[in-house]
C-alpha positions as a printed Julia matrix, in Angstrom:
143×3 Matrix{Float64}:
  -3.1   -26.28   16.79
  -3.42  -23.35   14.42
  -7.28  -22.97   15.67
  -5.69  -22.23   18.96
  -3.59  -19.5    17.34
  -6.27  -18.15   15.61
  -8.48  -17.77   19.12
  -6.06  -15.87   20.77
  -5.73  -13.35   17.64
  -7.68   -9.76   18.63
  -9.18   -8.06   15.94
 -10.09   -8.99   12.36
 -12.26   -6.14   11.3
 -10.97   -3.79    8.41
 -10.2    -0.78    9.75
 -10.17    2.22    7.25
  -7.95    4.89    6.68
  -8.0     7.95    4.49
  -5.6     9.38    2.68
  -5.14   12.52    0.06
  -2.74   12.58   -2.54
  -1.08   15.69   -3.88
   0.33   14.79   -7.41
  -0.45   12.73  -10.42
   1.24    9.67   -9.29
   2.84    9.44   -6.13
   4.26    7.18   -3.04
   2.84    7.75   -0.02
   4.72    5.8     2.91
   1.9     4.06    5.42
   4.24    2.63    7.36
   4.22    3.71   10.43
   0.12    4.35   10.2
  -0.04    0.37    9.56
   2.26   -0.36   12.48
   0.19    1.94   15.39
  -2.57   -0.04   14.21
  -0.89   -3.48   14.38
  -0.26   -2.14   18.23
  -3.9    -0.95   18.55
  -5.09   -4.32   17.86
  -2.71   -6.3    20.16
  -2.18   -9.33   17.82
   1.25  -10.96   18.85
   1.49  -13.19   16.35
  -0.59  -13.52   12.85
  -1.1   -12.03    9.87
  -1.25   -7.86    8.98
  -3.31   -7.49    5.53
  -3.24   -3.66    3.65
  -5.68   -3.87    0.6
  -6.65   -1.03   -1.22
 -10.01   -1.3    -3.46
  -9.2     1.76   -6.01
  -8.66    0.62   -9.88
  -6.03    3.19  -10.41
  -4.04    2.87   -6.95
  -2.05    0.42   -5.34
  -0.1    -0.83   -2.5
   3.08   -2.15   -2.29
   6.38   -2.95   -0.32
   9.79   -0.55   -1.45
  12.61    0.91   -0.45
  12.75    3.11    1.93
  15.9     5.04    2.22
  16.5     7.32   -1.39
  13.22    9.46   -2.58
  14.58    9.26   -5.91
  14.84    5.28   -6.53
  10.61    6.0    -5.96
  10.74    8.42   -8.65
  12.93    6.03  -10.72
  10.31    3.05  -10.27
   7.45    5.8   -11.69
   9.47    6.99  -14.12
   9.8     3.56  -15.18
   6.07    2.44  -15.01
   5.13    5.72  -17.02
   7.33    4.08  -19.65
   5.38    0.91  -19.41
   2.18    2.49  -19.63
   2.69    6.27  -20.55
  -0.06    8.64  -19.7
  -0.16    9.9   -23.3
  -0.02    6.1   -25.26
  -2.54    5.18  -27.29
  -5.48    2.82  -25.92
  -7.96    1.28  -27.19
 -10.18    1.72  -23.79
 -12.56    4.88  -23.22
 -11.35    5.12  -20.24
 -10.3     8.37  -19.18
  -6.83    7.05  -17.79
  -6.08    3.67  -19.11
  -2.36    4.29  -17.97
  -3.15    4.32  -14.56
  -5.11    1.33  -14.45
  -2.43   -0.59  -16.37
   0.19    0.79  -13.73
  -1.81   -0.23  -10.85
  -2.51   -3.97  -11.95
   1.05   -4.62  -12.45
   1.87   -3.14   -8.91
  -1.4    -4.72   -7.22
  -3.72   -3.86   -4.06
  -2.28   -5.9    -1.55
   0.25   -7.09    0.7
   0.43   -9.32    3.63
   2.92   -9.38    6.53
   3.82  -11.38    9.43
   2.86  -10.27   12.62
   5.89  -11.54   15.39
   5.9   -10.49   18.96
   3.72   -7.48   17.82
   5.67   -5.92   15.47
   5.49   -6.19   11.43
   8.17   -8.29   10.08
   9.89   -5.98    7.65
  12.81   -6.31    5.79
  16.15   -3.12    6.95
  14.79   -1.52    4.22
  11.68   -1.82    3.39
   8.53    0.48    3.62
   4.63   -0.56    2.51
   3.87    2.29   -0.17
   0.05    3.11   -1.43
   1.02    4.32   -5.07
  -1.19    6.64   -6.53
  -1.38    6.7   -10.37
  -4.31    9.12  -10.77
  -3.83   12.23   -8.43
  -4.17   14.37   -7.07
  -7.24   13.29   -4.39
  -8.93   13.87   -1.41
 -11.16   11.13   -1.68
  -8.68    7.74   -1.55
  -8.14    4.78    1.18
  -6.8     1.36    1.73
  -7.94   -1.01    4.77
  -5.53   -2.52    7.42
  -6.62   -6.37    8.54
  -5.04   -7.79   11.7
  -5.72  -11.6    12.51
């Protein structure tokens, strides 16, 4: 039964999308980016993947109504992992590492009748932690 399900999906390939930040850390809302591509592909039912391969960027579901509960949930991972703490790394921004682990580089989504399954308010976020850019990306997977 599922190989049936599976057969009729369209698509599968990652398809890439490019993105510039503007500031140090930052949400960016995909949203409506990952849903014309959901359309694009024509899966009715399945699975919608967003991964993002950068060490010191993420992606993640959030609120979508009040711009400043997103600058309340950086606030709050700067005081997790503040820019200015002391590491023991050489790395040249620990802190944004740190913040991107704990947020990860993925999410997954049902796919119904075509459309993401989101919740009222809900949004899928790539987080930046070490902006500005011109150079960052995250893949959409529809199966």
């Amino acid at each position: 039964m599922v190989t049936s399900i599976f057969k009729r999906a369209k698509g599968g390939e990652m398809i890439k999308v490019k993105l510039n930040s503007k500031y140090k850390t930052q949400m960016i809302d995909i949203t409506e980016r990952v849903k014309e591509e959901v359309l694009k592909k024509g899966v009715t039912h399945g699975l919608c993947t967003i991964f993002c391969g950068h060490t010191t960027a993420s992606i993640i579901f959030f609120e979508n109504q009040d711009p400043k509960l997103r600058r309340d949930f950086l606030a709050s991972l700067s005081h997790i992992a503040p820019s200015d703490g002391v590491y023991t790394s050489n790395d040249s921004n620990p802190a944004a590492h740190i913040k991107a682990a704990l947020c990860g580089q993925r999410v997954i989504m049902p796919v119904i009748n075509g459309q993401l399954v989101l919740g009222k308010w809900q949004s899928i976020f790539f987080c930046e932690f070490d902006g500005p850019r011109e150079d960052r990306e995250y893949n959409i997977q529809v199966i």
